[in-house]
C-alpha cells in the first residue's frame, strides 16, 4: 500500500529489448506509460497525477508475449488540510421535527477524502446553548441531522476534524405553523357614509410554541355582506399583527368578517353593522324637465354627505332601459342634464338610486 504522493515505480524483468507500454487507470482517468530499460529491467514510473489520488490504481502490461496485470492501493495522507462542508436547507421550522443536514468531507492537502472512521466534531449554538457531537466518516463523508428547537432564531454550525475547522454556517429557525387567531375592528363610527375607513386587525399571531410569526405573513380578510356579496382586503404581519383597511359601505349593511392565512389557519368570525345615513333623496327638476338636480343629500348630523357618493339615474321608455347615467356627489349635490339631441321630446320614466335607496319619477315629459 502506498500513501498519496509517494513515488510509485513498477519494475519488470525482461530478456528482450522490447519496451511494451503500461496501461494504468483509476477513477480519475487512464494513460499509457513508456518504460526505461536498464540491465534487463523495465522501469515504469507512475505519474504524480495518478499516484497522488486515493483509491485503487489498476495497471496492465501491454505485451503480446506476457500478460501481466494488477492493482495498487493508495491511501490518503494522515493530516487533514481542508474540510468541505455543505448544509441545507438554510431555513427550518421550529418544533423539534424539522432539521437541517450538515455533510462534512475532510480532505488532505491533495484533495483526497480521509480514511474511514475518522472522528469529526460537529458543533452548533442556538440562543444561549452550545452543543457538540462526534461522528465518524463513512463512504468518504460524515453527516448529521441537526433538529430545530421550540424557539425561533439563528442556528450557528461548524465542524472540525484533526484540528482543522470549517467556517461558520447559519441556519434560520423560523416560527412553525400559526395557531388560530382573533380579529378586531376599529372605526370612527358605525354609519354607512361611504367615506370613513374601517380598520381590521389581528391579534398577535403565534405558532404552537409561542413564537411570533415571521414579518410579511400574508393575511386575507374575507367579508360577506347581508346580500351574500363577497369582499376582501389583505394585510401582512409586522411584529405578528396584520392590519388591513376598507371603506365603509354607502348604505345600511351587515358584514361578517373572517381572516385566513391561506391553507394554514383562520380567525374567529366578527360581525359589523352599519346604519343608514341617507334617509331620503330630495331632487328638483328644471329646464323643460331636462335638468334633474339631486340634493341636498345629507348625512347623520344633517351635514352634506362627503363628496364622492355614487348617484345613478336610470332612464326608461316604454319599460325599456335606454340609458343609465352614473355620477358622484359634490358638496351634497349631483346634476343630470338630459340633452335634446339624445333624448327626444317624449315621456320617460326615471329612477334615482343612491345609498341603497331609490326614487321613481314617472311619466316625466321632456320638451
Short mmCIF file of C-alpha atoms in Angstrom, two decimals:
data_model
loop_
_atom_site.label_atom_id
_atom_site.label_comp_id
_atom_site.label_asym_id
_atom_site.label_seq_id
_atom_site.Cartn_x
_atom_site.Cartn_y
_atom_site.Cartn_z
CA UNK A 1 0.00 0.00 0.00
CA UNK A 2 1.21 3.43 -0.89
CA UNK A 3 0.40 6.83 0.56
CA UNK A 4 -0.77 9.54 -1.76
CA UNK A 5 2.06 11.45 -3.45
CA UNK A 6 4.55 8.61 -2.84
CA UNK A 7 6.86 7.86 -5.73
CA UNK A 8 5.46 4.69 -7.34
CA UNK A 9 7.85 2.71 -9.58
CA UNK A 10 6.95 -0.65 -11.17
CA UNK A 11 9.88 -2.91 -12.26
CA UNK A 12 9.64 -5.92 -14.58
CA UNK A 13 12.48 -8.28 -15.52
CA UNK A 14 12.90 -8.98 -19.23
CA UNK A 15 15.25 -10.87 -21.53
CA UNK A 16 14.38 -8.97 -24.67
CA UNK A 17 14.94 -5.46 -25.97
CA UNK A 18 11.20 -4.79 -26.27
CA UNK A 19 9.62 -1.88 -24.38
CA UNK A 20 5.90 -2.58 -24.04
CA UNK A 21 3.63 0.19 -22.72
CA UNK A 22 2.00 0.00 -19.30
CA UNK A 23 -1.69 0.87 -19.19
CA UNK A 24 -2.82 2.45 -15.89
CA UNK A 25 -6.26 3.56 -14.89
CA UNK A 26 -8.12 4.85 -11.82
CA UNK A 27 -11.35 6.70 -11.14
CA UNK A 28 -9.83 9.93 -12.49
CA UNK A 29 -8.65 8.67 -15.89
CA UNK A 30 -6.32 6.41 -17.86
CA UNK A 31 -2.94 6.71 -19.54
CA UNK A 32 -0.08 4.77 -21.18
CA UNK A 33 3.39 4.85 -19.62
CA UNK A 34 6.59 4.22 -21.54
CA UNK A 35 9.40 2.41 -19.65
CA UNK A 36 13.11 2.83 -19.35
CA UNK A 37 15.24 -0.35 -19.85
CA UNK A 38 18.23 -0.75 -17.54
CA UNK A 39 20.12 -4.02 -17.04
CA UNK A 40 17.21 -6.10 -18.37
CA UNK A 41 14.75 -4.34 -16.04
CA UNK A 42 11.77 -2.37 -17.35
CA UNK A 43 11.01 0.56 -15.06
CA UNK A 44 7.64 2.32 -15.17
CA UNK A 45 7.22 5.49 -13.11
CA UNK A 46 3.59 6.25 -12.27
CA UNK A 47 2.79 9.95 -12.91
CA UNK A 48 2.04 12.11 -9.86
CA UNK A 49 -1.37 12.86 -11.28
CA UNK A 50 -2.23 9.21 -10.63
CA UNK A 51 -0.13 8.40 -7.58
CA UNK A 52 -1.47 11.39 -5.67
CA UNK A 53 -5.08 10.17 -5.79
CA UNK A 54 -6.55 7.94 -3.12
CA UNK A 55 -8.10 4.66 -4.30
CA UNK A 56 -7.26 1.66 -6.45
CA UNK A 57 -4.85 2.13 -9.34
CA UNK A 58 -5.14 -0.68 -11.91
CA UNK A 59 -2.27 -1.50 -14.28
CA UNK A 60 -1.74 -3.84 -17.20
CA UNK A 61 1.41 -4.60 -19.19
CA UNK A 62 0.64 -4.44 -22.92
CA UNK A 63 2.92 -7.27 -24.08
CA UNK A 64 1.76 -9.95 -26.51
CA UNK A 65 4.19 -12.48 -25.02
CA UNK A 66 3.46 -11.88 -21.35
CA UNK A 67 0.07 -10.94 -19.85
CA UNK A 68 0.63 -9.19 -16.56
CA UNK A 69 -1.83 -7.02 -14.65
CA UNK A 70 -2.55 -5.96 -11.12
CA UNK A 71 -3.57 -3.10 -8.86
CA UNK A 72 -2.10 -0.77 -6.31
CA UNK A 73 -3.93 0.65 -3.30
CA UNK A 74 -3.20 4.25 -2.46
CA UNK A 75 -4.34 5.75 0.86
CA UNK A 76 -4.78 9.40 1.74
CA UNK A 77 -2.41 11.45 3.85
CA UNK A 78 -2.98 11.38 7.59
CA UNK A 79 -3.21 15.14 8.04
CA UNK A 80 -6.46 16.94 7.22
CA UNK A 81 -5.89 20.07 5.17
CA UNK A 82 -9.40 21.17 4.18
CA UNK A 83 -12.97 20.49 5.26
CA UNK A 84 -15.70 20.72 2.63
CA UNK A 85 -18.98 21.42 4.41
CA UNK A 86 -22.48 21.51 2.98
CA UNK A 87 -25.63 22.48 4.89
CA UNK A 88 -29.24 22.53 3.85
CA UNK A 89 -31.92 23.61 3.86
CA UNK A 90 -30.87 27.08 5.01
CA UNK A 91 -34.11 27.62 6.95
CA UNK A 92 -36.23 25.22 9.00
CA UNK A 93 -39.35 25.42 11.18
CA UNK A 94 -39.29 25.44 14.97
CA UNK A 95 -40.75 22.47 16.81
CA UNK A 96 -38.10 19.71 17.05
CA UNK A 97 -39.36 17.89 13.95
CA UNK A 98 -37.72 19.83 11.14
CA UNK A 99 -33.98 19.59 10.58
CA UNK A 100 -31.06 20.74 8.51
CA UNK A 101 -28.35 18.29 7.44
CA UNK A 102 -24.65 19.01 7.64
CA UNK A 103 -22.39 16.99 5.34
CA UNK A 104 -18.65 17.10 6.01
CA UNK A 105 -15.88 15.88 3.67
CA UNK A 106 -12.44 16.16 5.31
CA UNK A 107 -9.66 16.07 2.71
CA UNK A 108 -5.87 16.02 2.75
CA UNK A 109 -3.62 18.51 1.01
CA UNK A 110 -4.06 16.57 -2.26
CA UNK A 111 -7.87 16.80 -2.05
CA UNK A 112 -8.26 13.14 -1.12
CA UNK A 113 -11.03 12.22 1.35
CA UNK A 114 -9.53 10.89 4.54
CA UNK A 115 -9.85 7.31 5.74
CA UNK A 116 -12.99 5.68 7.12
CA UNK A 117 -13.98 6.06 10.80
CA UNK A 118 -12.09 9.31 11.29
CA UNK A 119 -13.71 11.41 14.02
CA UNK A 120 -15.46 14.62 13.03
CA UNK A 121 -16.70 17.08 15.65
CA UNK A 122 -19.96 18.88 14.88
CA UNK A 123 -20.63 21.99 16.95
CA UNK A 124 -23.74 24.13 16.94
CA UNK A 125 -25.01 27.00 19.01
CA UNK A 126 -28.60 28.16 19.45
CA UNK A 127 -29.69 31.06 21.63
CA UNK A 128 -27.52 30.69 24.77
CA UNK A 129 -26.70 26.99 24.48
CA UNK A 130 -23.84 25.16 22.77
CA UNK A 131 -23.94 21.57 21.57
CA UNK A 132 -21.18 19.16 20.50
CA UNK A 133 -21.49 15.83 18.68
CA UNK A 134 -18.81 13.41 17.50
CA UNK A 135 -19.48 11.44 14.33
CA UNK A 136 -17.27 9.33 12.07
CA UNK A 137 -16.56 9.33 8.37
CA UNK A 138 -18.01 6.58 6.22
CA UNK A 139 -18.01 6.30 2.43
CA UNK A 140 -15.86 9.43 2.23
CA UNK A 141 -18.23 11.68 4.21
CA UNK A 142 -19.63 12.36 7.67
CA UNK A 143 -23.11 13.76 8.17
CA UNK A 144 -25.60 14.64 10.88
CA UNK A 145 -29.19 15.92 11.07
CA UNK A 146 -29.50 18.94 13.33
CA UNK A 147 -33.06 19.37 14.55
CA UNK A 148 -34.73 22.65 15.40
CA UNK A 149 -35.71 23.63 18.93
CA UNK A 150 -39.03 25.03 20.15
CA UNK A 151 -37.96 28.65 19.70
CA UNK A 152 -37.11 30.55 16.55
CA UNK A 153 -33.73 32.17 15.98
CA UNK A 154 -30.37 31.61 14.32
CA UNK A 155 -28.61 28.25 14.49
CA UNK A 156 -24.81 28.55 14.11
CA UNK A 157 -23.00 25.41 12.94
CA UNK A 158 -19.35 24.44 12.36
CA UNK A 159 -17.28 21.26 12.03
CA UNK A 160 -13.78 20.18 12.93
CA UNK A 161 -11.52 17.23 12.09
CA UNK A 162 -7.95 16.71 13.31
CA UNK A 163 -7.61 20.33 14.45
CA UNK A 164 -8.80 21.65 11.09
CA UNK A 165 -12.03 23.64 11.34
CA UNK A 166 -14.64 24.70 8.83
CA UNK A 167 -16.14 28.16 8.58
CA UNK A 168 -19.32 29.10 10.43
CA UNK A 169 -22.69 28.38 8.82
CA UNK A 170 -26.09 29.83 9.70
CA UNK A 171 -29.46 28.09 9.56
CA UNK A 172 -32.54 30.18 10.26
CA UNK A 173 -35.11 28.56 12.55
CA UNK A 174 -38.43 30.14 11.63
CA UNK A 175 -41.73 30.03 13.51
CA UNK A 176 -43.84 26.94 12.92
CA UNK A 177 -47.40 26.79 11.55
CA UNK A 178 -49.51 29.62 13.05
CA UNK A 179 -52.29 28.87 15.50
CA UNK A 180 -55.85 30.22 15.08
CA UNK A 181 -56.05 33.90 15.96
CA UNK A 182 -58.58 36.65 16.69
CA UNK A 183 -59.53 39.73 14.69
CA UNK A 184 -60.83 43.11 15.75
CA UNK A 185 -62.18 46.25 14.10
CA UNK A 186 -61.53 49.93 14.60
CA UNK A 187 -63.78 52.61 13.07
CA UNK A 188 -64.66 56.25 13.66
CA UNK A 189 -68.40 55.49 13.71
CA UNK A 190 -70.84 52.83 12.55
CA UNK A 191 -72.60 54.92 9.89
CA UNK A 192 -72.72 53.80 6.26
CA UNK A 193 -71.44 57.06 4.79
CA UNK A 194 -69.25 55.54 2.06
CA UNK A 195 -66.42 57.75 3.26
CA UNK A 196 -64.83 56.69 6.56
CA UNK A 197 -62.36 53.79 6.82
CA UNK A 198 -62.80 50.63 8.88
CA UNK A 199 -59.50 49.15 10.08
CA UNK A 200 -59.27 45.39 10.62
CA UNK A 201 -56.54 43.99 12.86
CA UNK A 202 -55.43 40.60 14.04
CA UNK A 203 -54.23 39.63 17.46
CA UNK A 204 -50.52 38.77 17.72
CA UNK A 205 -50.29 35.64 15.56
CA UNK A 206 -48.12 32.93 17.10
CA UNK A 207 -47.25 29.31 16.45
CA UNK A 208 -47.80 26.41 18.85
CA UNK A 209 -44.50 27.20 20.62
CA UNK A 210 -45.39 30.85 21.31
CA UNK A 211 -43.14 32.18 18.55
CA UNK A 212 -44.45 35.27 16.75
CA UNK A 213 -44.92 34.54 13.04
CA UNK A 214 -42.43 35.99 10.57
CA UNK A 215 -42.91 39.55 9.37
CA UNK A 216 -44.65 39.65 6.00
CA UNK A 217 -47.02 36.73 6.67
CA UNK A 218 -49.98 37.32 4.32
CA UNK A 219 -53.44 37.57 5.89
CA UNK A 220 -56.66 37.87 3.88
CA UNK A 221 -59.85 39.27 5.43
CA UNK A 222 -62.95 37.87 3.72
CA UNK A 223 -66.18 39.90 4.09
CA UNK A 224 -69.72 38.71 3.33
CA UNK A 225 -72.47 41.36 3.31
CA UNK A 226 -76.18 40.82 4.01
CA UNK A 227 -76.83 40.10 0.30
CA UNK A 228 -74.11 37.43 0.30
CA UNK A 229 -71.78 39.56 -1.80
CA UNK A 230 -68.09 38.88 -1.20
CA UNK A 231 -65.43 41.49 -0.44
CA UNK A 232 -61.86 41.11 0.67
CA UNK A 233 -58.92 43.12 1.89
CA UNK A 234 -55.42 42.00 2.80
CA UNK A 235 -52.53 42.82 5.09
CA UNK A 236 -49.13 41.49 6.08
CA UNK A 237 -47.85 40.98 9.59
CA UNK A 238 -45.46 43.28 11.40
CA UNK A 239 -44.46 42.01 14.85
CA UNK A 240 -47.17 39.37 14.45
CA UNK A 241 -50.07 41.77 13.77
CA UNK A 242 -51.66 42.18 10.34
CA UNK A 243 -53.64 45.33 9.55
CA UNK A 244 -55.99 45.97 6.61
CA UNK A 245 -58.35 48.80 5.73
CA UNK A 246 -61.63 49.01 3.83
CA UNK A 247 -64.04 51.88 3.17
CA UNK A 248 -67.46 51.85 4.85
CA UNK A 249 -70.45 50.94 2.67
CA UNK A 250 -72.71 53.75 1.42
CA UNK A 251 -75.91 52.05 2.57
CA UNK A 252 -77.19 50.11 5.56
CA UNK A 253 -75.43 46.77 5.69
CA UNK A 254 -74.11 43.98 7.90
CA UNK A 255 -70.67 42.44 7.35
CA UNK A 256 -69.50 39.02 8.53
CA UNK A 257 -65.70 39.08 8.57
CA UNK A 258 -63.22 36.24 8.91
CA UNK A 259 -59.47 36.23 8.27
CA UNK A 260 -57.33 33.46 6.84
CA UNK A 261 -53.70 32.64 6.38
CA UNK A 262 -54.46 30.69 3.24
CA UNK A 263 -54.19 26.95 3.61
CA UNK A 264 -52.88 27.19 7.18
CA UNK A 265 -55.18 28.71 9.79
CA UNK A 266 -58.11 31.08 10.34
CA UNK A 267 -59.56 33.60 12.77
CA UNK A 268 -62.80 33.96 14.67
CA UNK A 269 -65.85 35.48 12.95
CA UNK A 270 -66.92 39.05 13.74
CA UNK A 271 -69.97 40.99 12.59
CA UNK A 272 -70.08 44.71 11.86
CA UNK A 273 -73.35 46.60 11.37
CA UNK A 274 -73.62 49.91 9.52
CA UNK A 275 -76.52 52.32 9.97
CA UNK A 276 -78.21 54.08 7.07
CA UNK A 277 -77.32 57.78 6.95
CA UNK A 278 -79.17 58.93 3.82
CA UNK A 279 -82.85 58.88 4.74
CA UNK A 280 -84.37 60.25 1.53
CA UNK A 281 -83.44 61.51 -1.93
CA UNK A 282 -84.51 65.13 -2.49
CA UNK A 283 -84.44 66.42 -6.05
CA UNK A 284 -85.62 69.25 -8.28
CA UNK A 285 -86.47 69.30 -11.97
CA UNK A 286 -85.89 72.36 -14.16
CA UNK A 287 -85.05 73.43 -17.71
CA UNK A 288 -88.03 71.84 -19.51
CA UNK A 289 -87.65 68.81 -17.24
CA UNK A 290 -84.24 68.18 -18.73
CA UNK A 291 -82.15 69.08 -15.66
CA UNK A 292 -82.54 66.83 -12.61
CA UNK A 293 -80.66 68.10 -9.55
CA UNK A 294 -80.34 65.54 -6.77
CA UNK A 295 -79.72 67.05 -3.35
CA UNK A 296 -79.01 68.26 -0.87
CA UNK A 297 -78.01 64.76 0.24
CA UNK A 298 -77.36 64.85 3.99
CA UNK A 299 -75.56 62.59 6.43
CA UNK A 300 -76.11 61.54 10.05
CA UNK A 301 -75.51 65.01 11.58
CA UNK A 302 -77.55 66.77 8.90
CA UNK A 303 -74.29 67.73 7.17
CA UNK A 304 -73.76 67.29 3.46
CA UNK A 305 -72.76 63.75 2.56
CA UNK A 306 -68.98 63.56 1.87
CA UNK A 307 -68.00 64.13 -1.76
CA UNK A 308 -67.88 61.04 -3.93
CA UNK A 309 -71.19 59.35 -3.12
CA UNK A 310 -72.32 57.48 -6.21
CA UNK A 311 -75.70 58.54 -7.64
CA UNK A 312 -77.31 56.72 -10.54
CA UNK A 313 -80.03 57.91 -12.90
CA UNK A 314 -81.87 55.16 -14.74
CA UNK A 315 -83.85 56.30 -17.83
CA UNK A 316 -86.71 54.17 -19.20
CA UNK A 317 -89.08 54.49 -22.11
CA UNK A 318 -91.92 52.05 -22.60
CA UNK A 319 -90.50 49.94 -19.74
CA UNK A 320 -87.19 49.55 -21.57
CA UNK A 321 -84.00 50.92 -20.02
CA UNK A 322 -82.42 53.16 -22.62
CA UNK A 323 -79.57 54.52 -20.52
CA UNK A 324 -78.01 54.57 -17.03
CA UNK A 325 -76.01 57.64 -16.03
CA UNK A 326 -73.66 57.46 -13.03
CA UNK A 327 -72.16 60.46 -11.25
CA UNK A 328 -70.65 61.26 -7.87
CA UNK A 329 -71.75 63.90 -5.43
CA UNK A 330 -70.00 67.22 -4.86
CA UNK A 331 -70.99 69.47 -1.96
CA UNK A 332 -74.07 67.28 -1.44
CA UNK A 333 -75.46 67.64 -4.97
CA UNK A 334 -75.45 65.81 -8.30
CA UNK A 335 -76.84 67.28 -11.53
CA UNK A 336 -78.01 65.29 -14.56
CA UNK A 337 -78.64 67.02 -17.90
CA UNK A 338 -80.77 65.20 -20.49
CA UNK A 339 -79.62 66.62 -23.83
CA UNK A 340 -82.16 67.22 -26.59
CA UNK A 341 -80.09 65.51 -29.28
CA UNK A 342 -80.07 62.27 -27.26
CA UNK A 343 -83.44 62.33 -25.52
CA UNK A 344 -86.13 63.50 -27.87
CA UNK A 345 -89.27 65.24 -26.68
CA UNK A 346 -91.32 62.46 -25.18
CA UNK A 347 -92.45 60.90 -21.92
CA UNK A 348 -89.90 58.96 -19.83
CA UNK A 349 -89.74 57.15 -16.51
CA UNK A 350 -86.73 57.96 -14.32
CA UNK A 351 -85.30 56.24 -11.25
CA UNK A 352 -82.73 57.87 -8.97
CA UNK A 353 -80.62 55.40 -6.97
CA UNK A 354 -78.11 56.18 -4.21
CA UNK A 355 -77.07 54.90 -0.78
CA UNK A 356 -79.26 51.83 -1.16
CA UNK A 357 -82.37 53.96 -1.75
CA UNK A 358 -84.30 54.63 -4.93
CA UNK A 359 -86.89 57.19 -6.03
CA UNK A 360 -89.09 56.86 -9.09
CA UNK A 361 -90.15 59.76 -11.29
CA UNK A 362 -92.98 58.53 -13.51
CA UNK A 363 -94.25 59.92 -16.79
CA UNK A 364 -91.81 62.80 -16.97
CA UNK A 365 -92.39 64.78 -20.14
CA UNK A 366 -89.37 66.32 -21.82
CA UNK A 367 -89.80 69.24 -24.21
#
